[in-house]
Short mmCIF file of N, CA, C and O in Angstrom, two decimals:
data_model
loop_
_atom_site.label_atom_id
_atom_site.label_comp_id
_atom_site.label_asym_id
_atom_site.label_seq_id
_atom_site.Cartn_x
_atom_site.Cartn_y
_atom_site.Cartn_z
N UNK A 1 10.09 0.96 17.26
CA UNK A 1 9.67 1.82 16.16
C UNK A 1 8.42 1.23 15.52
O UNK A 1 8.34 0.05 15.25
N UNK A 2 7.47 2.09 15.25
CA UNK A 2 6.20 1.67 14.67
C UNK A 2 6.38 1.32 13.20
O UNK A 2 6.95 2.09 12.42
N UNK A 3 5.93 0.13 12.79
CA UNK A 3 6.10 -0.31 11.40
C UNK A 3 5.26 0.51 10.43
O UNK A 3 5.70 0.84 9.34
N UNK A 4 4.05 0.85 10.82
CA UNK A 4 3.16 1.63 9.96
C UNK A 4 2.74 2.90 10.69
O UNK A 4 1.70 2.93 11.33
N UNK A 5 3.55 3.95 10.59
CA UNK A 5 3.16 5.20 11.26
C UNK A 5 1.80 5.67 10.77
O UNK A 5 1.49 5.55 9.59
N UNK A 6 1.01 6.18 11.66
CA UNK A 6 -0.35 6.59 11.31
C UNK A 6 -0.37 7.78 10.36
O UNK A 6 -1.35 8.00 9.68
N UNK A 7 0.71 8.54 10.28
CA UNK A 7 0.72 9.70 9.41
C UNK A 7 1.15 9.37 7.98
O UNK A 7 1.21 10.24 7.14
N UNK A 8 1.47 8.10 7.71
CA UNK A 8 1.85 7.71 6.36
C UNK A 8 0.91 6.63 5.85
O UNK A 8 0.70 5.63 6.53
N UNK A 9 0.36 6.83 4.65
CA UNK A 9 -0.53 5.79 4.12
C UNK A 9 0.25 4.51 3.82
O UNK A 9 1.44 4.55 3.54
N UNK A 10 -0.44 3.38 3.87
CA UNK A 10 0.20 2.10 3.57
C UNK A 10 0.39 1.93 2.07
O UNK A 10 1.16 1.09 1.63
N UNK A 11 -0.30 2.73 1.27
CA UNK A 11 -0.23 2.67 -0.18
C UNK A 11 -0.12 4.10 -0.71
O UNK A 11 -0.79 5.00 -0.22
N UNK A 12 0.75 4.28 -1.69
CA UNK A 12 0.87 5.59 -2.34
C UNK A 12 0.21 5.54 -3.71
O UNK A 12 0.33 4.57 -4.45
N UNK A 13 -0.46 6.61 -4.05
CA UNK A 13 -1.05 6.77 -5.38
C UNK A 13 0.03 7.28 -6.34
O UNK A 13 1.14 7.65 -5.93
N UNK A 14 -0.32 7.35 -7.61
CA UNK A 14 0.58 7.95 -8.60
C UNK A 14 0.90 9.38 -8.19
O UNK A 14 2.05 9.82 -8.25
N UNK A 15 -0.11 10.10 -7.75
CA UNK A 15 0.09 11.49 -7.32
C UNK A 15 1.04 11.58 -6.14
O UNK A 15 1.92 12.45 -6.10
N UNK A 16 0.88 10.67 -5.17
CA UNK A 16 1.77 10.66 -4.00
C UNK A 16 3.21 10.43 -4.42
O UNK A 16 4.13 11.13 -3.98
N UNK A 17 3.42 9.42 -5.27
CA UNK A 17 4.79 9.09 -5.68
C UNK A 17 5.39 10.23 -6.50
O UNK A 17 6.55 10.59 -6.29
N UNK A 18 4.63 10.80 -7.40
CA UNK A 18 5.12 11.91 -8.21
C UNK A 18 5.57 13.06 -7.30
O UNK A 18 6.64 13.64 -7.51
N UNK A 19 4.78 13.36 -6.30
CA UNK A 19 5.12 14.44 -5.37
C UNK A 19 6.41 14.11 -4.62
O UNK A 19 7.29 14.95 -4.48
N UNK A 20 6.53 12.89 -4.14
CA UNK A 20 7.71 12.50 -3.36
C UNK A 20 8.98 12.49 -4.21
O UNK A 20 10.06 12.81 -3.72
N UNK A 21 8.85 12.12 -5.48
CA UNK A 21 10.01 12.09 -6.37
C UNK A 21 10.26 13.43 -7.06
O UNK A 21 11.23 13.59 -7.79
N UNK A 22 9.34 14.37 -6.84
CA UNK A 22 9.41 15.68 -7.49
C UNK A 22 9.41 15.53 -9.01
O UNK A 22 10.21 16.14 -9.73
N UNK A 23 8.49 14.69 -9.47
CA UNK A 23 8.28 14.44 -10.89
C UNK A 23 6.81 14.63 -11.19
O UNK A 23 5.98 14.68 -10.28
N UNK A 24 6.47 14.67 -12.45
CA UNK A 24 5.08 14.75 -12.84
C UNK A 24 4.43 13.37 -12.86
O UNK A 24 5.12 12.35 -12.91
N UNK A 25 3.11 13.36 -12.83
CA UNK A 25 2.39 12.09 -12.92
C UNK A 25 2.72 11.37 -14.22
O UNK A 25 2.84 10.15 -14.24
N UNK A 26 2.90 12.12 -15.29
CA UNK A 26 3.20 11.49 -16.58
C UNK A 26 4.55 10.78 -16.52
O UNK A 26 4.72 9.73 -17.14
N UNK A 27 5.51 11.32 -15.75
CA UNK A 27 6.80 10.66 -15.60
C UNK A 27 6.62 9.33 -14.88
O UNK A 27 7.21 8.31 -15.28
N UNK A 28 5.82 9.31 -13.83
CA UNK A 28 5.58 8.07 -13.09
C UNK A 28 4.94 7.03 -14.01
O UNK A 28 5.39 5.88 -14.05
N UNK A 29 3.93 7.43 -14.77
CA UNK A 29 3.29 6.49 -15.69
C UNK A 29 4.28 5.99 -16.74
O UNK A 29 4.30 4.81 -17.08
N UNK A 30 5.11 6.89 -17.27
CA UNK A 30 6.06 6.50 -18.31
C UNK A 30 7.11 5.51 -17.80
O UNK A 30 7.63 4.71 -18.56
N UNK A 31 7.41 5.56 -16.49
CA UNK A 31 8.44 4.71 -15.90
C UNK A 31 7.86 3.59 -15.04
O UNK A 31 8.59 2.93 -14.32
N UNK A 32 6.56 3.36 -15.15
CA UNK A 32 5.92 2.39 -14.25
C UNK A 32 6.48 0.98 -14.38
O UNK A 32 6.44 0.22 -13.41
N UNK A 33 7.02 0.63 -15.54
CA UNK A 33 7.59 -0.71 -15.68
C UNK A 33 8.91 -0.87 -14.93
O UNK A 33 9.36 -1.99 -14.71
N UNK A 34 9.53 0.25 -14.56
CA UNK A 34 10.78 0.22 -13.80
C UNK A 34 10.54 0.37 -12.30
O UNK A 34 11.43 0.09 -11.50
N UNK A 35 9.37 0.86 -11.95
CA UNK A 35 9.06 1.18 -10.55
C UNK A 35 8.20 0.06 -9.98
O UNK A 35 7.20 -0.32 -10.58
N UNK A 36 8.57 -0.47 -8.79
CA UNK A 36 7.72 -1.51 -8.20
C UNK A 36 6.32 -0.96 -7.90
O UNK A 36 6.18 0.09 -7.27
N UNK A 37 5.31 -1.65 -8.38
CA UNK A 37 3.92 -1.21 -8.21
C UNK A 37 3.01 -2.42 -8.25
O UNK A 37 3.45 -3.54 -8.51
N UNK A 38 1.75 -2.18 -7.98
CA UNK A 38 0.75 -3.23 -8.14
C UNK A 38 -0.49 -2.62 -8.75
O UNK A 38 -0.72 -1.40 -8.65
N UNK A 39 -1.26 -3.45 -9.42
CA UNK A 39 -2.49 -2.99 -10.07
C UNK A 39 -3.64 -3.03 -9.09
O UNK A 39 -3.77 -3.95 -8.30
N UNK A 40 -4.47 -2.02 -9.17
CA UNK A 40 -5.64 -1.93 -8.33
C UNK A 40 -6.84 -2.56 -9.03
O UNK A 40 -6.92 -2.51 -10.27
N UNK A 41 -7.77 -3.11 -8.26
CA UNK A 41 -9.00 -3.63 -8.88
C UNK A 41 -9.70 -2.50 -9.63
O UNK A 41 -9.81 -1.39 -9.12
N UNK A 42 -10.12 -2.77 -10.83
CA UNK A 42 -10.81 -1.74 -11.60
C UNK A 42 -9.88 -0.82 -12.36
O UNK A 42 -10.32 0.13 -12.98
N UNK A 43 -8.58 -1.07 -12.30
CA UNK A 43 -7.61 -0.25 -13.03
C UNK A 43 -6.82 0.65 -12.11
O UNK A 43 -7.14 0.83 -10.94
N UNK A 44 -5.80 1.21 -12.64
CA UNK A 44 -4.93 2.08 -11.86
C UNK A 44 -3.80 1.29 -11.22
O UNK A 44 -3.80 0.06 -11.21
N UNK A 45 -2.83 2.02 -10.72
CA UNK A 45 -1.70 1.41 -10.04
C UNK A 45 -1.45 2.12 -8.71
O UNK A 45 -1.88 3.26 -8.52
N UNK A 46 -0.77 1.42 -7.82
CA UNK A 46 -0.42 1.99 -6.52
C UNK A 46 0.96 1.47 -6.14
O UNK A 46 1.49 0.55 -6.77
N UNK A 47 1.53 2.05 -5.10
CA UNK A 47 2.90 1.77 -4.72
C UNK A 47 2.99 1.52 -3.23
O UNK A 47 2.39 2.25 -2.43
N UNK A 48 3.77 0.51 -2.86
CA UNK A 48 4.04 0.23 -1.46
C UNK A 48 5.24 1.09 -1.06
O UNK A 48 6.31 0.98 -1.67
N UNK A 49 5.10 1.96 -0.05
CA UNK A 49 6.20 2.83 0.34
C UNK A 49 7.51 2.08 0.66
O UNK A 49 8.59 2.54 0.29
N UNK A 50 7.42 0.92 1.31
CA UNK A 50 8.63 0.16 1.62
C UNK A 50 9.31 -0.34 0.35
O UNK A 50 10.54 -0.33 0.24
N UNK A 51 8.51 -0.77 -0.63
CA UNK A 51 9.08 -1.21 -1.91
C UNK A 51 9.76 -0.05 -2.63
O UNK A 51 10.81 -0.22 -3.25
N UNK A 52 9.16 1.12 -2.56
CA UNK A 52 9.74 2.29 -3.22
C UNK A 52 11.06 2.67 -2.55
O UNK A 52 12.05 2.98 -3.22
N UNK A 53 11.09 2.63 -1.23
CA UNK A 53 12.35 2.95 -0.52
C UNK A 53 13.45 1.97 -0.91
O UNK A 53 14.60 2.37 -1.14
N UNK A 54 13.12 0.69 -0.99
CA UNK A 54 14.11 -0.32 -1.38
C UNK A 54 14.57 -0.09 -2.82
O UNK A 54 15.76 -0.22 -3.14
N UNK A 55 13.64 0.24 -3.71
CA UNK A 55 13.96 0.51 -5.10
C UNK A 55 14.90 1.72 -5.20
O UNK A 55 15.91 1.67 -5.92
N UNK A 56 14.60 2.78 -4.48
CA UNK A 56 15.46 3.96 -4.51
C UNK A 56 16.84 3.65 -3.96
O UNK A 56 17.85 4.14 -4.48
N UNK A 57 16.90 2.84 -2.92
CA UNK A 57 18.20 2.44 -2.37
C UNK A 57 19.00 1.65 -3.40
O UNK A 57 20.20 1.84 -3.54
N UNK A 58 18.33 0.78 -4.14
CA UNK A 58 19.04 0.01 -5.17
C UNK A 58 19.55 0.93 -6.28
O UNK A 58 20.62 0.70 -6.84
N UNK A 59 18.80 1.99 -6.60
CA UNK A 59 19.24 2.94 -7.61
C UNK A 59 20.46 3.73 -7.14
O UNK A 59 21.32 4.09 -7.93
N UNK A 60 20.48 3.99 -5.85
CA UNK A 60 21.60 4.75 -5.28
C UNK A 60 22.92 4.03 -5.53
O UNK A 60 23.96 4.65 -5.68
N UNK A 61 22.86 2.72 -5.62
CA UNK A 61 24.07 1.92 -5.84
C UNK A 61 24.43 1.80 -7.31
O UNK A 61 25.45 1.22 -7.64
N UNK A 62 23.57 2.33 -8.20
CA UNK A 62 23.80 2.27 -9.64
C UNK A 62 23.75 3.69 -10.19
O UNK A 62 22.69 4.12 -10.65
N UNK A 63 24.86 4.42 -10.18
CA UNK A 63 24.82 5.83 -10.56
C UNK A 63 24.21 6.11 -11.93
O UNK A 63 23.50 7.08 -12.11
N UNK A 64 24.43 5.26 -12.92
CA UNK A 64 23.86 5.52 -14.24
C UNK A 64 22.34 5.49 -14.21
O UNK A 64 21.67 6.28 -14.86
N UNK A 65 21.77 4.59 -13.42
CA UNK A 65 20.32 4.49 -13.30
C UNK A 65 19.77 5.68 -12.53
O UNK A 65 18.75 6.24 -12.89
N UNK A 66 20.48 6.09 -11.49
CA UNK A 66 20.02 7.23 -10.71
C UNK A 66 20.04 8.50 -11.57
O UNK A 66 19.16 9.33 -11.46
N UNK A 67 21.02 8.60 -12.46
CA UNK A 67 21.06 9.74 -13.36
C UNK A 67 19.77 9.83 -14.17
O UNK A 67 19.22 10.90 -14.37
N UNK A 68 19.27 8.68 -14.63
CA UNK A 68 18.03 8.68 -15.40
C UNK A 68 16.87 9.17 -14.55
O UNK A 68 15.99 9.86 -15.04
N UNK A 69 16.86 8.82 -13.28
CA UNK A 69 15.79 9.29 -12.38
C UNK A 69 15.88 10.80 -12.21
O UNK A 69 14.89 11.50 -12.27
N UNK A 70 17.08 11.31 -12.03
CA UNK A 70 17.25 12.74 -11.84
C UNK A 70 16.92 13.52 -13.10
O UNK A 70 16.31 14.56 -13.05
N UNK A 71 17.38 13.01 -14.22
CA UNK A 71 17.27 13.78 -15.45
C UNK A 71 15.96 13.62 -16.17
O UNK A 71 15.53 14.49 -16.89
N UNK A 72 15.35 12.49 -15.94
CA UNK A 72 14.27 12.36 -16.62
C UNK A 72 13.11 11.99 -17.12
O UNK A 72 12.19 11.94 -17.58
#
C-alpha cells in the first residue's frame, strides 16, 4: 500500500479539514487548540492527514468528546 497516495495532499488546509469534517472554517479555527496542527511560515495553520485520522480515532473512544465534535 502506498504511504502517500498521489490523489491526497500531504498537508490539509483549514478549508480541507472543514470540508472533511463537514464543519465551517470558523469551527476549525475555534477548535484549533484541540486539533493536531502545525503553524506555517508567515502565519496560518495546516494539518497532517495521518495526525487527523489518529485524533479522530482517539475521539471515537471517548463518546463525550465525539459528541462535542458532532454538535459543535
